[in-house]
């Protein structure tokens, strides 16, 4: 019994001792973390120092860039001011350009006008035949004497024929004669007032019937007067040109019959008393 008691007491002592050791280790474990935390703080500070050291050179590098940027700002401001000053100049230049163009246009027009004036005489020269000449006066006795001797048919001019068909010429350019080539017009004249009413380029007519032959030349009537066709007509004209085409009579140192289809061909005619 005593042995059992002694063994049990010893076991209790061992258990109590083990418990005490464990509790002491736990206390020791709880006290160590602060030491580790304290030890970690210097390490963190040491690690932070290189980062701060790296930031410092970066800041040093950034300072020159900032300084350069600050120096560039006045230059940019000056450039902006120059642009602002140049804009009004450009605007005035743009405004001046239309004015210069307007001044240049009258100058060009003035340069063109002499050329137009030089061309005008040519146009006037072409239109001169259309200007109506004033007719001189002649007595009936003088006109009758010229008509009796057939003053319209000097040597070499178109001679008398028996029929209308013979009046056409295949060589009209050589057979035709102007009144100047015939020695001038010596027949009767139409009073100027009557001429202005019924004759000229603005008064056309048609013969409506085949002209009759008189003293070897075709004869037709218009405007209250009788005329002789003392020139041949071109053989290339249509057979009924006298009835189908618009005709008109003009005066140019003598009377001429024109076909509106052939305005460049004038046939010499004379007033018959």
mmCIF file of C-alpha atoms in Angstrom:
data_model
loop_
_atom_site.group_PDB
_atom_site.id
_atom_site.type_symbol
_atom_site.label_atom_id
_atom_site.label_comp_id
_atom_site.label_asym_id
_atom_site.label_seq_id
_atom_site.Cartn_x
_atom_site.Cartn_y
_atom_site.Cartn_z
ATOM 1 C CA UNK A 1 0.000 0.000 0.000
ATOM 2 C CA UNK A 2 2.765 2.340 0.846
ATOM 3 C CA UNK A 3 4.425 1.510 -2.489
ATOM 4 C CA UNK A 4 1.307 2.370 -4.360
ATOM 5 C CA UNK A 5 0.941 5.627 -2.546
ATOM 6 C CA UNK A 6 4.565 6.547 -3.178
ATOM 7 C CA UNK A 7 4.252 5.815 -6.906
ATOM 8 C CA UNK A 8 1.093 7.797 -7.253
ATOM 9 C CA UNK A 9 2.630 10.754 -5.512
ATOM 10 C CA UNK A 10 5.612 10.605 -7.786
ATOM 11 C CA UNK A 11 3.336 10.501 -10.816
ATOM 12 C CA UNK A 12 1.466 13.528 -9.604
ATOM 13 C CA UNK A 13 4.687 15.417 -9.163
ATOM 14 C CA UNK A 14 5.778 14.558 -12.681
ATOM 15 C CA UNK A 15 2.444 15.717 -14.114
ATOM 16 C CA UNK A 16 2.566 18.987 -12.165
ATOM 17 C CA UNK A 17 6.143 19.555 -13.321
ATOM 18 C CA UNK A 18 5.233 18.924 -16.906
ATOM 19 C CA UNK A 19 2.365 21.346 -16.657
ATOM 20 C CA UNK A 20 4.659 23.979 -15.192
ATOM 21 C CA UNK A 21 7.199 23.520 -17.955
ATOM 22 C CA UNK A 22 4.520 23.851 -20.632
ATOM 23 C CA UNK A 23 3.101 26.964 -19.048
ATOM 24 C CA UNK A 24 6.551 28.484 -18.832
ATOM 25 C CA UNK A 25 7.175 27.784 -22.554
ATOM 26 C CA UNK A 26 3.880 29.353 -23.447
ATOM 27 C CA UNK A 27 4.725 32.473 -21.543
ATOM 28 C CA UNK A 28 8.095 32.591 -23.151
ATOM 29 C CA UNK A 29 6.458 32.212 -26.585
ATOM 30 C CA UNK A 30 4.083 35.052 -25.968
ATOM 31 C CA UNK A 31 6.882 37.348 -24.920
ATOM 32 C CA UNK A 32 9.047 36.746 -28.006
ATOM 33 C CA UNK A 33 6.818 38.285 -30.754
ATOM 34 C CA UNK A 34 7.381 41.870 -29.690
ATOM 35 C CA UNK A 35 11.090 41.253 -29.996
ATOM 36 C CA UNK A 36 10.574 39.967 -33.533
ATOM 37 C CA UNK A 37 8.304 42.897 -34.368
ATOM 38 C CA UNK A 38 10.877 45.275 -33.007
ATOM 39 C CA UNK A 39 13.529 43.521 -35.033
ATOM 40 C CA UNK A 40 11.384 43.723 -38.164
ATOM 41 C CA UNK A 41 10.840 47.482 -37.840
ATOM 42 C CA UNK A 42 14.534 48.378 -38.370
ATOM 43 C CA UNK A 43 14.634 46.024 -41.346
ATOM 44 C CA UNK A 44 11.613 47.751 -42.889
ATOM 45 C CA UNK A 45 13.229 51.116 -42.274
ATOM 46 C CA UNK A 46 16.411 49.897 -43.916
ATOM 47 C CA UNK A 47 14.434 48.668 -46.922
ATOM 48 C CA UNK A 48 12.535 51.961 -47.189
ATOM 49 C CA UNK A 49 15.771 53.973 -47.271
ATOM 50 C CA UNK A 50 16.936 52.638 -50.678
ATOM 51 C CA UNK A 51 13.452 53.379 -52.107
ATOM 52 C CA UNK A 52 13.682 56.907 -50.764
ATOM 53 C CA UNK A 53 17.179 57.178 -52.132
ATOM 54 C CA UNK A 54 15.868 56.090 -55.553
ATOM 55 C CA UNK A 55 13.070 58.640 -55.367
ATOM 56 C CA UNK A 56 15.507 61.422 -54.581
ATOM 57 C CA UNK A 57 17.522 60.985 -57.844
ATOM 58 C CA UNK A 58 14.224 60.737 -59.765
ATOM 59 C CA UNK A 59 13.156 64.014 -58.231
ATOM 60 C CA UNK A 60 16.549 65.461 -59.093
ATOM 61 C CA UNK A 61 16.105 64.326 -62.690
ATOM 62 C CA UNK A 62 12.564 65.719 -62.783
ATOM 63 C CA UNK A 63 13.689 69.153 -61.591
ATOM 64 C CA UNK A 64 15.694 69.981 -64.771
ATOM 65 C CA UNK A 65 12.754 68.875 -66.907
ATOM 66 C CA UNK A 66 10.444 71.112 -64.912
ATOM 67 C CA UNK A 67 12.923 73.965 -65.235
ATOM 68 C CA UNK A 68 13.154 73.394 -68.991
ATOM 69 C CA UNK A 69 9.390 73.337 -69.210
ATOM 70 C CA UNK A 70 9.202 76.603 -67.269
ATOM 71 C CA UNK A 71 11.780 78.139 -69.621
ATOM 72 C CA UNK A 72 9.798 76.920 -72.642
ATOM 73 C CA UNK A 73 6.567 78.469 -71.389
ATOM 74 C CA UNK A 74 7.684 82.108 -72.065
ATOM 75 C CA UNK A 75 8.803 81.091 -75.572
ATOM 76 C CA UNK A 76 5.439 79.483 -76.203
ATOM 77 C CA UNK A 77 3.698 82.577 -74.900
ATOM 78 C CA UNK A 78 5.783 84.778 -77.213
ATOM 79 C CA UNK A 79 5.005 82.504 -80.155
ATOM 80 C CA UNK A 80 1.285 82.684 -79.349
ATOM 81 C CA UNK A 81 1.524 86.491 -79.169
ATOM 82 C CA UNK A 82 3.329 86.585 -82.526
ATOM 83 C CA UNK A 83 0.598 84.431 -84.053
ATOM 84 C CA UNK A 84 -2.038 86.770 -82.639
ATOM 85 C CA UNK A 85 -0.188 89.756 -84.131
ATOM 86 C CA UNK A 86 0.278 87.983 -87.472
ATOM 87 C CA UNK A 87 -3.435 87.111 -87.766
ATOM 88 C CA UNK A 88 -4.556 90.746 -88.238
ATOM 89 C CA UNK A 89 -1.794 91.195 -90.824
ATOM 90 C CA UNK A 90 -2.972 88.096 -92.677
ATOM 91 C CA UNK A 91 -6.561 89.310 -92.509
ATOM 92 C CA UNK A 92 -5.597 92.708 -93.897
ATOM 93 C CA UNK A 93 -3.600 90.971 -96.623
ATOM 94 C CA UNK A 94 -6.620 88.836 -97.496
ATOM 95 C CA UNK A 95 -8.794 91.933 -97.571
ATOM 96 C CA UNK A 96 -6.269 93.668 -99.790
ATOM 97 C CA UNK A 97 -6.184 90.812 -102.311
ATOM 98 C CA UNK A 98 -9.789 91.327 -103.562
ATOM 99 C CA UNK A 99 -9.116 95.049 -103.812
ATOM 100 C CA UNK A 100 -5.994 94.370 -105.868
ATOM 101 C CA UNK A 101 -7.979 92.019 -108.075
ATOM 102 C CA UNK A 102 -10.649 94.683 -108.522
ATOM 103 C CA UNK A 103 -7.992 97.218 -109.485
ATOM 104 C CA UNK A 104 -6.376 94.690 -111.803
ATOM 105 C CA UNK A 105 -9.649 93.919 -113.595
ATOM 106 C CA UNK A 106 -10.230 97.481 -114.850
ATOM 107 C CA UNK A 107 -6.625 97.543 -116.046
ATOM 108 C CA UNK A 108 -7.175 94.320 -117.957
ATOM 109 C CA UNK A 109 -10.412 95.701 -119.343
ATOM 110 C CA UNK A 110 -8.539 98.810 -120.481
ATOM 111 C CA UNK A 111 -5.970 96.618 -122.169
ATOM 112 C CA UNK A 112 -8.716 94.677 -123.912
ATOM 113 C CA UNK A 113 -10.578 97.746 -125.102
ATOM 114 C CA UNK A 114 -7.830 98.880 -127.514
ATOM 115 C CA UNK A 115 -7.895 95.419 -129.045
ATOM 116 C CA UNK A 116 -11.673 95.634 -129.393
ATOM 117 C CA UNK A 117 -11.273 99.088 -130.926
ATOM 118 C CA UNK A 118 -8.787 97.670 -133.403
ATOM 119 C CA UNK A 119 -11.252 94.958 -134.381
ATOM 120 C CA UNK A 120 -14.147 97.382 -134.786
ATOM 121 C CA UNK A 121 -12.899 98.907 -138.066
ATOM 122 C CA UNK A 122 -12.863 95.414 -139.600
ATOM 123 C CA UNK A 123 -16.478 94.833 -138.598
ATOM 124 C CA UNK A 124 -17.437 98.284 -139.846
ATOM 125 C CA UNK A 125 -15.709 97.611 -143.155
ATOM 126 C CA UNK A 126 -17.796 94.463 -143.596
ATOM 127 C CA UNK A 127 -21.063 96.207 -142.829
ATOM 128 C CA UNK A 128 -20.440 99.266 -145.014
ATOM 129 C CA UNK A 129 -22.234 97.811 -148.080
ATOM 130 C CA UNK A 130 -25.463 97.627 -146.015
ATOM 131 C CA UNK A 131 -25.419 101.421 -145.463
ATOM 132 C CA UNK A 132 -27.906 103.079 -147.793
ATOM 133 C CA UNK A 133 -26.395 105.757 -149.989
ATOM 134 C CA UNK A 134 -28.170 108.951 -150.871
ATOM 135 C CA UNK A 135 -29.318 108.959 -154.517
ATOM 136 C CA UNK A 136 -28.483 111.863 -156.768
ATOM 137 C CA UNK A 137 -31.062 113.604 -158.969
ATOM 138 C CA UNK A 138 -31.344 113.273 -162.743
ATOM 139 C CA UNK A 139 -33.843 114.672 -165.198
ATOM 140 C CA UNK A 140 -36.113 112.374 -167.161
ATOM 141 C CA UNK A 141 -34.611 113.624 -170.416
ATOM 142 C CA UNK A 142 -31.124 112.580 -169.351
ATOM 143 C CA UNK A 143 -32.334 109.200 -168.110
ATOM 144 C CA UNK A 144 -34.375 108.604 -171.270
ATOM 145 C CA UNK A 145 -31.410 109.420 -173.535
ATOM 146 C CA UNK A 146 -29.166 106.985 -171.600
ATOM 147 C CA UNK A 147 -31.833 104.288 -171.816
ATOM 148 C CA UNK A 148 -32.348 104.698 -175.591
ATOM 149 C CA UNK A 149 -28.687 104.120 -176.312
ATOM 150 C CA UNK A 150 -28.583 101.183 -173.866
ATOM 151 C CA UNK A 151 -25.982 102.806 -171.697
ATOM 152 C CA UNK A 152 -26.071 99.780 -169.370
ATOM 153 C CA UNK A 153 -24.572 97.504 -172.065
ATOM 154 C CA UNK A 154 -21.121 98.761 -173.022
ATOM 155 C CA UNK A 155 -18.811 96.517 -175.004
ATOM 156 C CA UNK A 156 -17.904 93.325 -173.098
ATOM 157 C CA UNK A 157 -21.000 93.290 -170.868
ATOM 158 C CA UNK A 158 -23.885 90.805 -170.908
ATOM 159 C CA UNK A 159 -25.709 91.143 -174.199
ATOM 160 C CA UNK A 160 -29.413 90.817 -175.049
ATOM 161 C CA UNK A 161 -31.158 87.429 -175.370
ATOM 162 C CA UNK A 162 -34.521 86.239 -176.617
ATOM 163 C CA UNK A 163 -35.663 83.977 -173.721
ATOM 164 C CA UNK A 164 -35.483 83.937 -169.921
ATOM 165 C CA UNK A 165 -33.683 80.600 -169.901
ATOM 166 C CA UNK A 166 -30.797 82.174 -171.828
ATOM 167 C CA UNK A 167 -30.277 84.686 -169.018
ATOM 168 C CA UNK A 168 -28.563 82.114 -166.781
ATOM 169 C CA UNK A 169 -24.750 82.093 -166.872
ATOM 170 C CA UNK A 170 -22.454 79.201 -165.987
ATOM 171 C CA UNK A 171 -19.542 81.680 -165.671
ATOM 172 C CA UNK A 172 -21.271 84.373 -163.670
ATOM 173 C CA UNK A 173 -18.042 85.689 -162.145
ATOM 174 C CA UNK A 174 -16.664 86.648 -165.577
ATOM 175 C CA UNK A 175 -19.982 87.628 -167.212
ATOM 176 C CA UNK A 176 -21.182 89.866 -164.341
ATOM 177 C CA UNK A 177 -20.413 93.617 -164.392
ATOM 178 C CA UNK A 178 -20.833 96.187 -161.618
ATOM 179 C CA UNK A 179 -22.139 99.678 -162.406
ATOM 180 C CA UNK A 180 -18.632 101.045 -161.950
ATOM 181 C CA UNK A 181 -17.381 98.594 -164.604
ATOM 182 C CA UNK A 182 -20.221 99.701 -166.899
ATOM 183 C CA UNK A 183 -19.136 103.329 -166.698
ATOM 184 C CA UNK A 184 -21.643 104.322 -163.988
ATOM 185 C CA UNK A 185 -25.416 104.321 -163.641
ATOM 186 C CA UNK A 186 -27.151 106.759 -165.986
ATOM 187 C CA UNK A 187 -30.794 105.776 -165.614
ATOM 188 C CA UNK A 188 -33.675 107.289 -163.668
ATOM 189 C CA UNK A 189 -33.622 107.519 -159.850
ATOM 190 C CA UNK A 190 -36.283 106.628 -157.303
ATOM 191 C CA UNK A 191 -37.079 109.516 -154.925
ATOM 192 C CA UNK A 192 -35.427 108.956 -151.561
ATOM 193 C CA UNK A 193 -38.684 109.032 -149.595
ATOM 194 C CA UNK A 194 -40.234 106.365 -151.814
ATOM 195 C CA UNK A 195 -37.057 104.300 -151.685
ATOM 196 C CA UNK A 196 -37.041 104.289 -147.875
ATOM 197 C CA UNK A 197 -40.648 103.033 -147.804
ATOM 198 C CA UNK A 198 -40.332 100.032 -150.117
ATOM 199 C CA UNK A 199 -36.687 99.324 -150.887
ATOM 200 C CA UNK A 200 -33.532 98.291 -149.077
ATOM 201 C CA UNK A 201 -32.567 95.162 -147.122
ATOM 202 C CA UNK A 202 -35.573 95.504 -144.820
ATOM 203 C CA UNK A 203 -38.133 95.264 -147.654
ATOM 204 C CA UNK A 204 -38.273 91.914 -149.459
ATOM 205 C CA UNK A 205 -40.618 90.745 -152.198
ATOM 206 C CA UNK A 206 -41.182 88.015 -154.783
ATOM 207 C CA UNK A 207 -41.824 88.463 -158.505
ATOM 208 C CA UNK A 208 -44.660 85.885 -158.412
ATOM 209 C CA UNK A 209 -44.460 85.510 -162.222
ATOM 210 C CA UNK A 210 -41.814 84.959 -164.853
ATOM 211 C CA UNK A 211 -40.270 88.258 -165.977
ATOM 212 C CA UNK A 212 -41.074 89.339 -169.572
ATOM 213 C CA UNK A 213 -38.317 90.045 -172.075
ATOM 214 C CA UNK A 214 -37.914 93.721 -173.110
ATOM 215 C CA UNK A 215 -35.234 94.794 -175.596
ATOM 216 C CA UNK A 216 -33.454 91.486 -174.929
ATOM 217 C CA UNK A 217 -33.480 91.742 -171.072
ATOM 218 C CA UNK A 218 -35.879 90.437 -168.366
ATOM 219 C CA UNK A 219 -38.354 93.027 -167.093
ATOM 220 C CA UNK A 220 -40.262 92.986 -163.761
ATOM 221 C CA UNK A 221 -42.243 95.453 -161.640
ATOM 222 C CA UNK A 222 -42.086 96.233 -157.906
ATOM 223 C CA UNK A 223 -42.951 99.173 -155.641
ATOM 224 C CA UNK A 224 -44.580 101.178 -158.439
ATOM 225 C CA UNK A 225 -41.502 101.033 -160.679
ATOM 226 C CA UNK A 226 -40.402 98.911 -163.625
ATOM 227 C CA UNK A 227 -36.886 97.421 -163.777
ATOM 228 C CA UNK A 228 -34.638 95.699 -166.332
ATOM 229 C CA UNK A 229 -32.305 92.903 -165.225
ATOM 230 C CA UNK A 230 -29.143 93.779 -167.216
ATOM 231 C CA UNK A 231 -26.941 91.147 -165.497
ATOM 232 C CA UNK A 232 -27.170 87.369 -165.927
ATOM 233 C CA UNK A 233 -28.191 85.324 -162.891
ATOM 234 C CA UNK A 234 -25.998 82.374 -161.838
ATOM 235 C CA UNK A 235 -26.934 79.224 -163.729
ATOM 236 C CA UNK A 236 -26.639 77.242 -160.486
ATOM 237 C CA UNK A 237 -29.692 78.965 -158.965
ATOM 238 C CA UNK A 238 -33.034 77.145 -158.881
ATOM 239 C CA UNK A 239 -35.232 77.616 -161.952
ATOM 240 C CA UNK A 240 -37.956 79.337 -159.903
ATOM 241 C CA UNK A 241 -35.723 81.516 -157.711
ATOM 242 C CA UNK A 242 -37.593 84.694 -158.820
ATOM 243 C CA UNK A 243 -40.890 83.279 -157.414
ATOM 244 C CA UNK A 244 -39.669 81.119 -154.531
ATOM 245 C CA UNK A 245 -36.972 83.269 -152.853
ATOM 246 C CA UNK A 246 -37.190 86.567 -150.978
ATOM 247 C CA UNK A 247 -35.679 89.373 -153.057
ATOM 248 C CA UNK A 248 -34.720 92.965 -152.224
ATOM 249 C CA UNK A 249 -33.277 95.977 -154.079
ATOM 250 C CA UNK A 250 -30.435 98.181 -152.813
ATOM 251 C CA UNK A 251 -28.564 101.209 -154.149
ATOM 252 C CA UNK A 252 -24.743 101.440 -154.316
ATOM 253 C CA UNK A 253 -23.837 103.897 -157.115
ATOM 254 C CA UNK A 254 -26.550 102.084 -159.036
ATOM 255 C CA UNK A 255 -29.368 99.620 -158.335
ATOM 256 C CA UNK A 256 -28.825 95.919 -157.540
ATOM 257 C CA UNK A 257 -31.215 93.003 -157.090
ATOM 258 C CA UNK A 258 -30.349 90.518 -154.312
ATOM 259 C CA UNK A 259 -31.633 87.042 -153.460
ATOM 260 C CA UNK A 260 -31.701 86.541 -149.673
ATOM 261 C CA UNK A 261 -30.406 82.986 -150.159
ATOM 262 C CA UNK A 262 -27.305 84.363 -151.934
ATOM 263 C CA UNK A 263 -26.567 87.721 -150.258
ATOM 264 C CA UNK A 264 -23.099 87.986 -151.818
ATOM 265 C CA UNK A 265 -24.480 88.025 -155.390
ATOM 266 C CA UNK A 266 -25.783 91.393 -156.625
ATOM 267 C CA UNK A 267 -27.454 91.595 -160.052
ATOM 268 C CA UNK A 268 -27.302 94.979 -161.787
ATOM 269 C CA UNK A 269 -30.748 96.427 -162.634
ATOM 270 C CA UNK A 270 -31.960 99.739 -164.039
ATOM 271 C CA UNK A 271 -35.190 101.724 -163.724
ATOM 272 C CA UNK A 272 -37.220 101.658 -166.942
ATOM 273 C CA UNK A 273 -39.170 104.781 -167.940
#
